[in-house]
Amino acid sequence: MSRRTPIEPQRVDAPLTQSATFLVLSVTDKPEAIKTVRSTLASVDDLSKNVAIRDLDAAFACTVGIGSNIWDSLLSGVPRPAELHPFPTISGKVHTAVSTPGDLLFHIRAQRRDLCFEFERQLMDRLGDCVKVEDETVGFRYFDVRDLLGFVDGTANPVGASVDESVLVTEVDDAGSAGGSYVVVQKYVHDLKRWRGLSTEQQEAIIGRTKLDNIELNDVDEDKQKAHKQLATVQGDDGSELSILRDNMPFGTPGKGEFGTYFIGYSRKLWVIEQMLDRMFVGSPPGLHDRILDYSTPLTGTTFFVPSATVLASLDDD
Ligand code: HEM
C-alpha cells in the first residue's frame, strides 16, 4: 500500500478578525529575487509562529497567494493550477473591473493591528528590494461586520464543512493543486456622499438585504434589475448554488475623504468568481449592471492561487 504525505491547506478558513492587511507585491528583476522570495515563502509558517505566539488569543493567520505571471519561475516544479490566469479586465457598458499587477498576495489577519504590523515588518525585512509594493491596504472591522455602505457583509459565507467544499481544490478537480484555493482581490472606493443621498429603501434594493436587521429581500424575475445579492449568486450545472468565502474589510481615511471596501474572495473554482464579476459589471441581463458599482469603483483587480501549506514549505528544498 502506498503512503502519501497528507496535504495541509493554508489557513484560508481562518476566522474573521478585527484587523487585516492586504499586501500585493511584484517580484523585481534583481538576480537573487526568485531565490530570496522562494526561501521567504518557505519560511512564512515560521514567521507566522514568531508573531502568533506573542498573543495566542489574537487568531493570527497569514495566507499567501501566487500570481499567474510569476508561477512558472517562482514555483518551478510545482504543477500550474489548471484555471490560473491573470485577472481579466471586465468591461460593462458603464463600469469596468480593472486588472492590475501583482505576483504575491499576503492576506494577514489578527484581532490586533500590532500583530499584523509586526508580521509585515519582519516579512518586508526579508524580501527587501526583491519586491515592489503594488498595494498595501489596512482594513478594520466596522461594528457588527458592516461595510462602509452600512450593511452587514459576509452573511451568506459558507460555514462548517461547506467551507472546505467551497474553497479547496480537490484531488479530483486538479490533483497537482489539491489543497489550494483561487483568490481574487479588488480594492473598491465608495462615493459615500452620493450613497448617503439615497433613501434606506433604495440602498436595500441595491444590496438585496434590509439595512438594520439584515433580512434577505426576495429575488426578482430574470429580466429585472437585480440586487447585488442576486447578481453575486452563481449556480452549478445541477442548479445548486456555488459559494465562495469572502473576508471583505472596510478601510479608509476620513481626513482624505477615502472610504472603501477591500473585496477578497476565495474559491475552489476560479470561474465562479469570474462569473459573479461578469454578472455584476456586464449585468444579467446584459446592461442591468450591479447598482453597487454606481457608488463603488474598483482601483485594483488581481488573481492569485494559494498553494497548500505543504507546497509552500517545500520551496526551500533545493
Ligand atoms: C453579498 C457587499 C463586492 C460577492 C454581499 C452582501 C453585502 C455585500 C452587504 C450581503 C450580505 C452577505 O451575504 O454578505 C459588497 C461590497 C462590495 C462587494 C460593499 C464591493 C464594493 C463583491 C464582489 C463579489 C461579491 C466583487 C464577487 C465577485 C458576493 C456574494 C454574496 C455577496 C457571493 C452572497 C450572495 C448570496 O446571498 O448568496 N456583498 N460586496 N461581492 N457578495 Fe458582495
mmCIF file of C-alpha atoms and ligand atoms in Angstrom:
data_model
loop_
_atom_site.group_PDB
_atom_site.id
_atom_site.type_symbol
_atom_site.label_atom_id
_atom_site.label_comp_id
_atom_site.label_asym_id
_atom_site.label_seq_id
_atom_site.Cartn_x
_atom_site.Cartn_y
_atom_site.Cartn_z
ATOM 1 C CA MET A 1 0.000 0.000 0.000
ATOM 2 C CA SER A 2 1.439 3.385 -0.927
ATOM 3 C CA ARG A 3 1.559 6.044 1.771
ATOM 4 C CA ARG A 4 1.114 9.675 0.810
ATOM 5 C CA THR A 5 2.062 12.746 2.803
ATOM 6 C CA PRO A 6 -1.206 14.417 3.781
ATOM 7 C CA ILE A 7 -1.718 17.768 2.073
ATOM 8 C CA GLU A 8 -2.208 20.573 4.545
ATOM 9 C CA PRO A 9 -4.050 23.651 3.261
ATOM 10 C CA GLN A 10 -3.049 27.174 4.285
ATOM 11 C CA ARG A 11 -5.331 28.951 6.798
ATOM 12 C CA VAL A 12 -7.798 30.105 4.148
ATOM 13 C CA ASP A 13 -10.638 29.386 6.594
ATOM 14 C CA ALA A 14 -9.133 31.495 9.425
ATOM 15 C CA PRO A 15 -11.823 33.323 11.435
ATOM 16 C CA LEU A 16 -12.920 36.881 10.702
ATOM 17 C CA THR A 17 -10.715 39.221 12.716
ATOM 18 C CA GLN A 18 -10.730 42.838 13.868
ATOM 19 C CA SER A 19 -7.786 43.787 11.677
ATOM 20 C CA ALA A 20 -6.232 42.715 8.381
ATOM 21 C CA THR A 21 -3.525 43.820 5.989
ATOM 22 C CA PHE A 22 -3.782 43.092 2.277
ATOM 23 C CA LEU A 23 -0.324 43.278 0.754
ATOM 24 C CA VAL A 24 0.153 42.862 -3.014
ATOM 25 C CA LEU A 25 3.744 42.727 -4.273
ATOM 26 C CA SER A 26 5.547 42.253 -7.567
ATOM 27 C CA VAL A 27 8.852 40.407 -7.739
ATOM 28 C CA THR A 28 11.661 42.629 -9.110
ATOM 29 C CA ASP A 29 14.305 41.567 -11.613
ATOM 30 C CA LYS A 30 17.163 41.547 -9.047
ATOM 31 C CA PRO A 31 19.338 38.487 -9.786
ATOM 32 C CA GLU A 32 18.680 36.999 -6.348
ATOM 33 C CA ALA A 33 14.938 37.833 -6.292
ATOM 34 C CA ILE A 34 13.480 34.416 -7.108
ATOM 35 C CA LYS A 35 15.738 32.616 -4.620
ATOM 36 C CA THR A 36 15.009 35.123 -1.846
ATOM 37 C CA VAL A 37 11.260 35.041 -2.440
ATOM 38 C CA ARG A 38 11.206 31.229 -2.537
ATOM 39 C CA SER A 39 13.025 30.913 0.761
ATOM 40 C CA THR A 40 10.850 33.625 2.343
ATOM 41 C CA LEU A 41 7.679 31.852 1.235
ATOM 42 C CA ALA A 42 9.021 28.588 2.637
ATOM 43 C CA SER A 43 9.537 30.300 5.980
ATOM 44 C CA VAL A 44 6.136 32.030 6.179
ATOM 45 C CA ASP A 45 4.961 29.344 8.582
ATOM 46 C CA ASP A 46 7.910 30.017 10.939
ATOM 47 C CA LEU A 47 7.452 33.768 10.595
ATOM 48 C CA SER A 48 3.762 33.352 11.456
ATOM 49 C CA LYS A 49 4.636 31.329 14.546
ATOM 50 C CA ASN A 50 7.113 34.038 15.673
ATOM 51 C CA VAL A 51 4.309 36.559 15.706
ATOM 52 C CA ALA A 52 1.322 34.380 16.679
ATOM 53 C CA ILE A 53 2.962 33.179 19.911
ATOM 54 C CA ARG A 54 3.021 36.729 21.276
ATOM 55 C CA ASP A 55 -0.757 36.591 21.773
ATOM 56 C CA LEU A 56 -2.298 33.217 21.127
ATOM 57 C CA ASP A 57 -5.819 34.610 21.601
ATOM 58 C CA ALA A 58 -5.356 37.030 18.720
ATOM 59 C CA ALA A 59 -6.089 34.437 15.968
ATOM 60 C CA PHE A 60 -3.112 35.470 13.836
ATOM 61 C CA ALA A 61 -3.078 33.936 10.346
ATOM 62 C CA CYS A 62 -1.395 34.711 7.050
ATOM 63 C CA THR A 63 -2.287 33.205 3.695
ATOM 64 C CA VAL A 64 -0.050 33.604 0.658
ATOM 65 C CA GLY A 65 -1.228 33.735 -2.959
ATOM 66 C CA ILE A 66 0.936 33.463 -6.085
ATOM 67 C CA GLY A 67 0.054 35.251 -9.338
ATOM 68 C CA SER A 68 -0.125 33.695 -12.793
ATOM 69 C CA ASN A 69 2.804 35.556 -14.394
ATOM 70 C CA ILE A 70 5.344 34.537 -11.737
ATOM 71 C CA TRP A 71 4.076 30.985 -11.185
ATOM 72 C CA ASP A 72 6.395 29.149 -13.578
ATOM 73 C CA SER A 73 9.627 30.837 -12.488
ATOM 74 C CA LEU A 74 8.841 31.039 -8.780
ATOM 75 C CA LEU A 75 7.247 27.638 -8.353
ATOM 76 C CA SER A 76 9.201 25.687 -10.959
ATOM 77 C CA GLY A 77 8.495 22.029 -10.366
ATOM 78 C CA VAL A 78 5.046 22.656 -8.875
ATOM 79 C CA PRO A 79 2.257 21.983 -11.400
ATOM 80 C CA ARG A 80 0.452 25.091 -12.636
ATOM 81 C CA PRO A 81 -3.137 25.249 -11.306
ATOM 82 C CA ALA A 82 -5.492 24.367 -14.163
ATOM 83 C CA GLU A 83 -7.560 27.579 -14.069
ATOM 84 C CA LEU A 84 -4.841 30.079 -13.101
ATOM 85 C CA HIS A 85 -4.609 33.144 -15.360
ATOM 86 C CA PRO A 86 -4.284 36.899 -14.756
ATOM 87 C CA PHE A 87 -7.389 38.813 -13.674
ATOM 88 C CA PRO A 88 -9.300 39.617 -16.874
ATOM 89 C CA THR A 89 -10.462 43.190 -17.446
ATOM 90 C CA ILE A 90 -14.268 43.029 -17.471
ATOM 91 C CA SER A 91 -15.929 45.897 -19.297
ATOM 92 C CA GLY A 92 -19.607 46.538 -18.941
ATOM 93 C CA LYS A 93 -21.462 49.358 -20.707
ATOM 94 C CA VAL A 94 -20.897 51.702 -17.751
ATOM 95 C CA HIS A 95 -18.318 50.197 -15.369
ATOM 96 C CA THR A 96 -15.038 48.342 -15.789
ATOM 97 C CA ALA A 97 -13.338 45.843 -13.489
ATOM 98 C CA VAL A 98 -9.706 46.829 -13.968
ATOM 99 C CA SER A 99 -6.858 44.317 -13.979
ATOM 100 C CA THR A 100 -3.764 45.396 -12.023
ATOM 101 C CA PRO A 101 -0.341 43.786 -11.449
ATOM 102 C CA GLY A 102 0.675 41.569 -8.543
ATOM 103 C CA ASP A 103 2.837 38.451 -8.156
ATOM 104 C CA LEU A 104 2.300 37.840 -4.452
ATOM 105 C CA LEU A 105 -0.607 38.374 -2.067
ATOM 106 C CA PHE A 106 -0.228 38.290 1.699
ATOM 107 C CA HIS A 107 -3.583 38.256 3.500
ATOM 108 C CA ILE A 108 -2.557 38.980 7.079
ATOM 109 C CA ARG A 109 -5.234 38.686 9.773
ATOM 110 C CA ALA A 110 -5.360 39.125 13.558
ATOM 111 C CA GLN A 111 -7.529 40.520 16.305
ATOM 112 C CA ARG A 112 -4.779 43.061 16.962
ATOM 113 C CA ARG A 113 -3.381 45.552 14.484
ATOM 114 C CA ASP A 114 0.095 45.339 16.054
ATOM 115 C CA LEU A 115 0.448 41.640 15.175
ATOM 116 C CA CYS A 116 -0.397 42.310 11.513
ATOM 117 C CA PHE A 117 2.080 45.196 11.522
ATOM 118 C CA GLU A 118 4.844 43.133 13.139
ATOM 119 C CA PHE A 119 4.454 40.230 10.711
ATOM 120 C CA GLU A 120 4.539 42.564 7.726
ATOM 121 C CA ARG A 121 7.616 44.314 9.108
ATOM 122 C CA GLN A 122 9.521 41.029 9.503
ATOM 123 C CA LEU A 123 8.334 39.856 6.087
ATOM 124 C CA MET A 124 9.424 43.042 4.280
ATOM 125 C CA ASP A 125 12.810 42.894 6.072
ATOM 126 C CA ARG A 126 13.418 39.552 4.416
ATOM 127 C CA LEU A 127 12.091 40.445 0.987
ATOM 128 C CA GLY A 128 13.906 43.807 0.779
ATOM 129 C CA ASP A 129 14.358 45.102 -2.759
ATOM 130 C CA CYS A 130 13.458 41.731 -4.275
ATOM 131 C CA VAL A 131 9.854 43.019 -4.291
ATOM 132 C CA LYS A 132 7.948 46.156 -5.209
ATOM 133 C CA VAL A 133 4.782 47.089 -3.307
ATOM 134 C CA GLU A 134 1.819 47.322 -5.687
ATOM 135 C CA ASP A 135 -0.758 47.916 -2.964
ATOM 136 C CA GLU A 136 -0.900 47.832 0.811
ATOM 137 C CA THR A 137 -4.311 48.223 2.421
ATOM 138 C CA VAL A 138 -5.047 48.101 6.134
ATOM 139 C CA GLY A 139 -8.594 47.015 6.892
ATOM 140 C CA PHE A 140 -10.571 47.180 10.116
ATOM 141 C CA ARG A 141 -13.715 45.537 11.400
ATOM 142 C CA TYR A 142 -16.550 48.073 11.499
ATOM 143 C CA PHE A 143 -19.151 47.486 14.233
ATOM 144 C CA ASP A 144 -21.204 44.291 13.619
ATOM 145 C CA VAL A 145 -19.273 43.229 10.483
ATOM 146 C CA ARG A 146 -20.617 46.150 8.428
ATOM 147 C CA ASP A 147 -19.094 47.617 5.297
ATOM 148 C CA LEU A 148 -18.824 51.386 4.966
ATOM 149 C CA LEU A 149 -22.084 51.394 2.989
ATOM 150 C CA GLY A 150 -23.625 50.450 6.354
ATOM 151 C CA PHE A 151 -24.655 46.852 5.544
ATOM 152 C CA VAL A 152 -23.679 43.613 7.298
ATOM 153 C CA ASP A 153 -21.162 41.995 4.915
ATOM 154 C CA GLY A 154 -20.323 38.284 4.883
ATOM 155 C CA THR A 155 -23.631 36.756 5.979
ATOM 156 C CA ALA A 156 -24.002 34.265 3.116
ATOM 157 C CA ASN A 157 -20.489 32.867 3.598
ATOM 158 C CA PRO A 158 -20.274 29.084 3.866
ATOM 159 C CA VAL A 159 -19.839 27.695 7.391
ATOM 160 C CA GLY A 160 -18.711 24.360 8.859
ATOM 161 C CA ALA A 161 -17.967 21.528 6.441
ATOM 162 C CA SER A 162 -19.120 23.547 3.436
ATOM 163 C CA VAL A 163 -16.141 25.923 3.843
ATOM 164 C CA ASP A 164 -13.632 23.331 2.608
ATOM 165 C CA GLU A 165 -16.041 22.217 -0.083
ATOM 166 C CA SER A 166 -16.322 25.801 -1.391
ATOM 167 C CA VAL A 167 -12.692 26.838 -1.196
ATOM 168 C CA LEU A 168 -10.342 23.856 -1.546
ATOM 169 C CA VAL A 169 -9.334 22.306 -4.873
ATOM 170 C CA THR A 170 -9.713 18.520 -4.574
ATOM 171 C CA GLU A 171 -7.612 15.655 -5.981
ATOM 172 C CA VAL A 172 -10.420 15.031 -8.466
ATOM 173 C CA ASP A 173 -10.598 18.681 -9.606
ATOM 174 C CA ASP A 174 -6.861 19.076 -10.228
ATOM 175 C CA ALA A 175 -4.550 16.617 -8.448
ATOM 176 C CA GLY A 176 -1.400 18.764 -8.718
ATOM 177 C CA SER A 177 -3.102 21.698 -6.969
ATOM 178 C CA ALA A 178 -5.101 19.813 -4.339
ATOM 179 C CA GLY A 179 -5.481 21.627 -1.025
ATOM 180 C CA GLY A 180 -5.061 25.021 -2.710
ATOM 181 C CA SER A 181 -7.533 27.797 -3.450
ATOM 182 C CA TYR A 182 -8.043 30.548 -6.004
ATOM 183 C CA VAL A 183 -8.268 34.039 -4.543
ATOM 184 C CA VAL A 184 -9.384 37.288 -6.181
ATOM 185 C CA VAL A 185 -8.911 40.743 -4.674
ATOM 186 C CA GLN A 186 -10.362 44.120 -5.634
ATOM 187 C CA LYS A 187 -9.894 47.389 -3.785
ATOM 188 C CA TYR A 188 -13.074 49.478 -4.074
ATOM 189 C CA VAL A 189 -13.553 53.117 -3.086
ATOM 190 C CA HIS A 190 -17.049 54.406 -2.359
ATOM 191 C CA ASP A 191 -18.717 57.709 -3.137
ATOM 192 C CA LEU A 192 -20.321 57.892 0.291
ATOM 193 C CA LYS A 193 -21.764 61.334 -0.229
ATOM 194 C CA ARG A 194 -23.894 60.140 -3.128
ATOM 195 C CA TRP A 195 -24.678 56.825 -1.394
ATOM 196 C CA ARG A 196 -25.996 58.705 1.628
ATOM 197 C CA GLY A 197 -28.198 60.690 -0.732
ATOM 198 C CA LEU A 198 -30.233 57.503 -1.369
ATOM 199 C CA SER A 199 -33.095 56.505 0.902
ATOM 200 C CA THR A 200 -32.583 53.409 3.070
ATOM 201 C CA GLU A 201 -35.130 51.565 0.869
ATOM 202 C CA GLN A 202 -33.158 52.411 -2.283
ATOM 203 C CA GLN A 203 -29.936 51.191 -0.653
ATOM 204 C CA GLU A 204 -31.635 47.982 0.486
ATOM 205 C CA ALA A 205 -32.907 47.308 -3.052
ATOM 206 C CA ILE A 206 -29.327 47.653 -4.350
ATOM 207 C CA ILE A 207 -27.838 45.269 -1.778
ATOM 208 C CA GLY A 208 -30.778 42.819 -1.508
ATOM 209 C CA ARG A 209 -30.996 42.852 2.297
ATOM 210 C CA THR A 210 -32.504 45.158 4.899
ATOM 211 C CA LYS A 211 -30.003 47.529 6.466
ATOM 212 C CA LEU A 212 -30.822 47.341 10.171
ATOM 213 C CA ASP A 213 -31.608 43.680 10.693
ATOM 214 C CA ASN A 214 -30.013 42.117 7.593
ATOM 215 C CA ILE A 215 -33.099 40.262 6.327
ATOM 216 C CA GLU A 216 -32.892 38.955 2.722
ATOM 217 C CA LEU A 217 -35.252 40.600 0.227
ATOM 218 C CA ASN A 218 -36.996 38.422 -2.355
ATOM 219 C CA ASP A 219 -35.233 37.768 -5.662
ATOM 220 C CA VAL A 220 -36.714 39.447 -8.746
ATOM 221 C CA ASP A 221 -37.567 37.901 -12.150
ATOM 222 C CA GLU A 222 -34.728 37.146 -14.579
ATOM 223 C CA ASP A 223 -35.418 40.153 -16.845
ATOM 224 C CA LYS A 224 -35.498 42.716 -13.983
ATOM 225 C CA GLN A 225 -32.824 44.844 -12.284
ATOM 226 C CA LYS A 226 -31.325 42.526 -9.672
ATOM 227 C CA ALA A 227 -29.801 43.343 -6.303
ATOM 228 C CA HIS A 228 -26.107 42.697 -5.594
ATOM 229 C CA LYS A 229 -27.049 39.601 -3.606
ATOM 230 C CA GLN A 230 -28.844 38.040 -6.583
ATOM 231 C CA LEU A 231 -26.212 39.045 -9.164
ATOM 232 C CA ALA A 232 -23.489 37.521 -6.986
ATOM 233 C CA THR A 233 -25.321 34.189 -6.871
ATOM 234 C CA VAL A 234 -23.892 31.621 -9.276
ATOM 235 C CA GLN A 235 -25.213 28.116 -9.868
ATOM 236 C CA GLY A 236 -23.590 24.872 -10.955
ATOM 237 C CA ASP A 237 -24.881 22.635 -13.768
ATOM 238 C CA ASP A 238 -27.212 20.882 -11.330
ATOM 239 C CA GLY A 239 -28.779 24.176 -10.214
ATOM 240 C CA SER A 240 -27.074 24.192 -6.796
ATOM 241 C CA GLU A 241 -25.586 27.488 -5.538
ATOM 242 C CA LEU A 242 -21.791 27.689 -5.642
ATOM 243 C CA SER A 243 -20.398 29.581 -2.646
ATOM 244 C CA ILE A 244 -17.170 31.474 -2.239
ATOM 245 C CA LEU A 245 -15.569 32.566 1.038
ATOM 246 C CA ARG A 246 -15.329 36.350 1.453
ATOM 247 C CA ASP A 247 -13.402 38.254 4.104
ATOM 248 C CA ASN A 248 -14.104 41.819 2.928
ATOM 249 C CA MET A 249 -12.765 44.600 5.105
ATOM 250 C CA PRO A 250 -13.539 48.320 5.308
ATOM 251 C CA PHE A 251 -10.596 50.691 5.010
ATOM 252 C CA GLY A 252 -10.305 54.447 4.806
ATOM 253 C CA THR A 253 -9.041 57.794 5.992
ATOM 254 C CA PRO A 254 -11.899 60.261 6.584
ATOM 255 C CA GLY A 255 -9.462 63.201 6.590
ATOM 256 C CA LYS A 256 -8.625 62.424 2.960
ATOM 257 C CA GLY A 257 -12.177 61.547 2.015
ATOM 258 C CA GLU A 258 -11.210 57.927 1.337
ATOM 259 C CA PHE A 259 -13.802 55.258 2.138
ATOM 260 C CA GLY A 260 -13.504 51.739 0.786
ATOM 261 C CA THR A 261 -14.180 48.037 0.828
ATOM 262 C CA TYR A 262 -11.357 45.609 0.166
ATOM 263 C CA PHE A 263 -13.015 42.626 -1.528
ATOM 264 C CA ILE A 264 -11.313 39.254 -1.121
ATOM 265 C CA GLY A 265 -12.915 36.028 -2.302
ATOM 266 C CA TYR A 266 -11.516 32.500 -2.005
ATOM 267 C CA SER A 267 -12.885 29.771 -4.246
ATOM 268 C CA ARG A 268 -12.277 26.187 -5.287
ATOM 269 C CA LYS A 269 -13.157 27.251 -8.831
ATOM 270 C CA LEU A 270 -11.907 30.495 -10.341
ATOM 271 C CA TRP A 271 -14.698 30.614 -12.909
ATOM 272 C CA VAL A 272 -17.283 31.020 -10.143
ATOM 273 C CA ILE A 273 -15.806 34.376 -9.013
ATOM 274 C CA GLU A 274 -15.298 35.477 -12.626
ATOM 275 C CA GLN A 275 -18.929 34.720 -13.402
ATOM 276 C CA MET A 276 -20.009 36.762 -10.370
ATOM 277 C CA LEU A 277 -17.899 39.669 -11.642
ATOM 278 C CA ASP A 278 -19.358 39.312 -15.098
ATOM 279 C CA ARG A 279 -22.897 39.409 -13.719
ATOM 280 C CA MET A 280 -22.006 42.492 -11.649
ATOM 281 C CA PHE A 281 -20.162 44.519 -14.321
ATOM 282 C CA VAL A 282 -21.844 43.438 -17.570
ATOM 283 C CA GLY A 283 -25.154 42.744 -15.865
ATOM 284 C CA SER A 284 -27.716 39.976 -16.047
ATOM 285 C CA PRO A 285 -29.390 40.511 -18.426
ATOM 286 C CA PRO A 286 -26.515 42.492 -20.013
ATOM 287 C CA GLY A 287 -26.947 46.222 -19.414
ATOM 288 C CA LEU A 288 -28.564 45.820 -15.997
ATOM 289 C CA HIS A 289 -25.317 46.035 -14.004
ATOM 290 C CA ASP A 290 -24.956 45.871 -10.221
ATOM 291 C CA ARG A 291 -26.043 49.287 -8.885
ATOM 292 C CA ILE A 292 -23.447 48.975 -6.091
ATOM 293 C CA LEU A 293 -20.967 49.937 -8.852
ATOM 294 C CA ASP A 294 -22.634 53.328 -9.360
ATOM 295 C CA TYR A 295 -21.269 54.152 -5.874
ATOM 296 C CA SER A 296 -18.163 51.925 -5.753
ATOM 297 C CA THR A 297 -15.134 51.971 -8.087
ATOM 298 C CA PRO A 298 -12.532 49.211 -8.191
ATOM 299 C CA LEU A 299 -8.971 50.599 -8.192
ATOM 300 C CA THR A 300 -7.341 47.160 -8.404
ATOM 301 C CA GLY A 301 -8.167 43.636 -9.555
ATOM 302 C CA THR A 302 -5.743 40.725 -9.212
ATOM 303 C CA THR A 303 -5.987 36.934 -9.150
ATOM 304 C CA PHE A 304 -3.747 34.504 -7.247
ATOM 305 C CA PHE A 305 -3.544 30.856 -6.331
ATOM 306 C CA VAL A 306 -2.997 29.917 -2.693
ATOM 307 C CA PRO A 307 -0.973 26.694 -2.800
ATOM 308 C CA SER A 308 -1.248 24.257 0.098
ATOM 309 C CA ALA A 309 0.968 24.865 3.139
ATOM 310 C CA THR A 310 2.757 21.636 2.195
ATOM 311 C CA VAL A 311 3.753 23.098 -1.189
ATOM 312 C CA LEU A 312 4.855 26.417 0.357
ATOM 313 C CA ALA A 313 7.045 24.702 2.929
ATOM 314 C CA SER A 314 8.726 22.631 0.198
ATOM 315 C CA LEU A 315 10.006 25.665 -1.707
ATOM 316 C CA ASP A 316 13.273 25.760 0.201
ATOM 317 C CA ASP A 317 14.164 22.153 -0.586
ATOM 318 C CA ASP A 318 16.587 22.975 -3.398
HETATM 319 C C1 HEM B 1 -23.207 39.545 -0.649
HETATM 320 C C2 HEM B 1 -21.214 43.918 -0.050
HETATM 321 C C3 HEM B 1 -18.330 43.125 -3.878
HETATM 322 C C4 HEM B 1 -19.807 38.514 -3.914
HETATM 323 C C5 HEM B 1 -22.951 40.812 -0.196
HETATM 324 C C6 HEM B 1 -23.695 41.484 0.854
HETATM 325 C C7 HEM B 1 -23.118 42.697 1.026
HETATM 326 C C8 HEM B 1 -22.032 42.815 0.080
HETATM 327 C C9 HEM B 1 -23.515 43.760 2.033
HETATM 328 C C10 HEM B 1 -24.926 40.906 1.588
HETATM 329 C C11 HEM B 1 -24.579 40.156 2.815
HETATM 330 C C12 HEM B 1 -23.720 38.927 2.600
HETATM 331 O O1 HEM B 1 -24.224 37.852 2.269
HETATM 332 O O2 HEM B 1 -22.525 39.072 2.737
HETATM 333 C C13 HEM B 1 -20.256 44.071 -1.048
HETATM 334 C C14 HEM B 1 -19.499 45.290 -1.258
HETATM 335 C C15 HEM B 1 -18.688 45.065 -2.344
HETATM 336 C C16 HEM B 1 -18.941 43.704 -2.801
HETATM 337 C C17 HEM B 1 -19.602 46.552 -0.424
HETATM 338 C C18 HEM B 1 -17.718 45.982 -3.017
HETATM 339 C C19 HEM B 1 -17.958 47.232 -3.227
HETATM 340 C C20 HEM B 1 -18.480 41.797 -4.224
HETATM 341 C C21 HEM B 1 -17.767 41.137 -5.289
HETATM 342 C C22 HEM B 1 -18.192 39.836 -5.290
HETATM 343 C C23 HEM B 1 -19.173 39.684 -4.242
HETATM 344 C C24 HEM B 1 -16.735 41.805 -6.209
HETATM 345 C C25 HEM B 1 -17.779 38.673 -6.167
HETATM 346 C C26 HEM B 1 -17.005 38.731 -7.218
HETATM 347 C C27 HEM B 1 -20.840 38.393 -3.021
HETATM 348 C C28 HEM B 1 -21.544 37.134 -2.750
HETATM 349 C C29 HEM B 1 -22.554 37.445 -1.830
HETATM 350 C C30 HEM B 1 -22.421 38.873 -1.540
HETATM 351 C C31 HEM B 1 -21.238 35.774 -3.341
HETATM 352 C C32 HEM B 1 -23.591 36.472 -1.237
HETATM 353 C C33 HEM B 1 -24.757 36.327 -2.155
HETATM 354 C C34 HEM B 1 -25.808 35.389 -1.565
HETATM 355 O O3 HEM B 1 -26.655 35.845 -0.788
HETATM 356 O O4 HEM B 1 -25.718 34.194 -1.863
HETATM 357 N N1 HEM B 1 -21.955 41.642 -0.646
HETATM 358 N N2 HEM B 1 -19.895 43.144 -1.980
HETATM 359 N N3 HEM B 1 -19.334 40.895 -3.627
HETATM 360 N N4 HEM B 1 -21.384 39.394 -2.266
HETATM 361 FE FE1 HEM B 1 -20.690 41.286 -2.176
#
